[in-house]
Structure formats: structure tokens, C-alpha cells
C-alpha positions as MATLAB code, in Angstrom:
seq = 'XXXXXXXXXXXXXXXXXXXXXXXXXXXXXXXXXXXXXXXXXXXXXXXXXXXXXXXXXXXXXXXXXXXXXXXXXXXXXXXXXXXXXXXXXXXXXXXXXXXXXXXXXXXXXXXXXXXXXXXXXXXXXXXXXXXXXX';
ca = [
     -10.630   -3.971   15.718;
     -13.367   -1.677   15.569;
     -14.674    0.761   18.415;
     -18.192    3.126   18.595;
     -15.617    6.241   17.606;
     -13.847    4.586   14.942;
     -15.985    2.587   12.563;
     -14.068   -0.612   10.490;
     -13.367    0.530    6.798;
     -14.976   -2.368    5.506;
     -13.179   -4.178    1.613;
     -16.274   -2.127    0.137;
     -14.772    1.082    1.159;
     -11.417   -0.461   -0.284;
     -13.125   -1.446   -3.354;
     -15.129    1.598   -4.054;
     -11.557    3.897   -3.742;
      -9.954    1.030   -6.049;
     -12.888    1.371   -8.581;
     -12.634    5.495   -8.417;
      -8.135    5.039   -9.025;
      -9.189    2.740  -11.511;
     -11.254    5.077  -13.124;
      -8.588    7.980  -13.283;
      -6.220    5.436  -15.905;
      -6.060    7.181  -19.024;
      -6.951    3.945  -20.739;
     -10.072    4.403  -19.079;
     -10.570    8.123  -19.628;
      -8.460    9.072  -16.904;
      -7.558   13.073  -17.559;
      -3.726   13.829  -16.062;
      -4.866   17.681  -16.504;
      -8.211   17.345  -14.206;
      -7.238   14.586  -12.151;
      -4.212   14.034   -9.364;
      -4.475   10.020   -9.741;
      -4.192   10.386  -13.508;
      -1.261   12.709  -13.294;
       1.022   10.079  -10.965;
      -0.388    7.524  -13.214;
       0.800    9.124  -16.625;
       3.682    9.819  -15.315;
       4.526    6.516  -14.015;
       6.221    4.195  -11.326;
       8.789    6.649  -10.345;
       5.796    9.292   -9.764;
       3.792    7.329   -7.110;
       6.508    5.338   -5.853;
       8.406    8.578   -4.844;
       4.566    9.846   -3.079;
       4.613    6.484   -1.534;
       8.473    7.381   -0.122;
       7.454   10.467    0.923;
       4.147    9.630    2.937;
       5.753    6.440    4.727;
       8.581    8.975    6.120;
       5.579   11.105    7.097;
       3.808    8.560    8.993;
       7.089    7.913   10.909;
       7.933   11.596   11.657;
       4.334   11.664   12.715;
       4.723    8.538   15.201;
       7.743   10.115   16.618;
       6.093   13.611   17.197;
       3.145   11.583   19.012;
       5.606   10.053   21.310;
       6.643   13.440   22.074;
       3.173   14.787   23.018;
       2.190   15.678   18.987;
      -1.350   14.944   17.944;
      -1.920   11.197   17.022;
      -4.370   11.972   14.537;
      -1.688   12.920   12.474;
      -0.965    9.257   12.174;
      -4.307    8.570   10.951;
      -3.832   11.304    8.132;
      -0.344   10.452    6.833;
      -1.081    6.739    6.685;
      -4.454    7.497    4.951;
      -2.269    9.220    2.580;
       0.047    6.194    2.622;
      -2.633    3.496    1.599;
      -3.803    5.966   -0.735;
      -0.779    6.130   -2.931;
      -0.037    2.579   -2.220;
      -3.939    1.756   -3.858;
      -2.226    3.757   -6.687;
       0.686    1.391   -7.072;
      -1.682   -1.145   -7.031;
      -3.512   -0.512   -9.370;
      -0.605    0.304  -11.977;
       0.544   -2.924  -11.648;
      -2.868   -4.613  -11.840;
      -3.450   -5.770   -8.405;
      -6.397   -4.734   -5.974;
      -7.131   -3.970   -1.778;
      -8.569   -7.522   -2.046;
      -5.814   -9.335   -2.733;
      -3.791   -7.662   -0.005;
      -6.483   -8.021    2.488;
      -6.662  -12.122    0.831;
      -2.565  -12.073    1.811;
      -3.389  -10.486    5.531;
      -5.634  -13.244    6.203;
      -3.296  -15.693    4.603;
      -1.235  -14.662    6.839;
      -3.485  -14.502   10.584;
      -2.277  -16.699   13.048;
       0.652  -17.061   11.583;
       3.867  -15.531   13.809;
       6.005  -12.918   12.220;
       9.253  -14.656   12.934;
       7.835  -17.955   11.813;
       6.513  -15.884    8.717;
      10.219  -14.681    7.936;
      11.861  -17.927    8.236;
       9.127  -19.456    5.840;
       9.901  -16.897    3.401;
      13.734  -17.424    3.520;
      13.447  -21.332    3.351;
      11.424  -20.824   -0.052;
      13.797  -18.022   -1.193;
      16.855  -20.489   -0.728;
      14.761  -23.783   -2.593;
      14.246  -21.110   -5.282;
      17.589  -20.365   -5.582;
      18.933  -23.871   -5.140;
      16.262  -24.857   -7.856;
      18.299  -22.350  -10.564;
      21.451  -23.548   -9.406;
      22.468  -20.480   -7.663;
      23.349  -21.930   -4.619;
      25.883  -24.979   -4.133;
];
């Protein structure tokens, strides 16, 4: 939800960033010598997945610091880094922020426990279908 101090990040903003990331792929002319994104994509999943793990840890650390009087602005900074590196992963796997937003919209109105139970039931049905479960 946006406030006057923090306008909502639009799907357009995410789409523009996704386009920039897409343009940094080597196949699209991205140069690993000149672009951080191109370098991460060129190095492959291990490089950007490691960054996602690091950024997720930094989000947790910033939140823990905020619980003890630290600057909550650091949480925003670290979450932005996490989202950015996650968008690099999306691009690598041919996915888009719009697909993530569609998934979040699909989940809207569904309780977290309900969603988890549904996923478990679907996984169990798939395993039974494959003959993995008795």
C-alpha cells in the first residue's frame, strides 16, 4: 500500500528494470567487462544465486538491527538489492516480474495455511500419480 511519502512501485517500473536486465544478456549484446548484470549472467546461476543468498541474509540482518533501534531504511535498501538480484534470476530462467505479480494476485484472498495445504495436496497427488507413494 502506498503513502504520500512512498509511492507504489508500478508494474511498469519492474518491467523497465526487467528490460534493462534482459538487454544485459550476452545474447543481447551485454558485455561482462562493462556491466555488473552481464557479468553475473555470464558467470551463470552459481554467481547470481550466491548473491541472492547474500542479499537475503542482509535483509534478515537489517531487520534484526531495526528490532534493536537500527535504521529501518537499511531494510528497504537490502530488500531492493534482493529484488534486483532475484530479477536477474528471473531473466536467466526466462521469467518476468509480471509473472511473479500474477502469482501474487492468484494467491490474493487465500490464507497462507490454506495455500500451503493446497500445495502439499497437489504434491501428494503428483507423487501418487507417478507411483512414488503406495
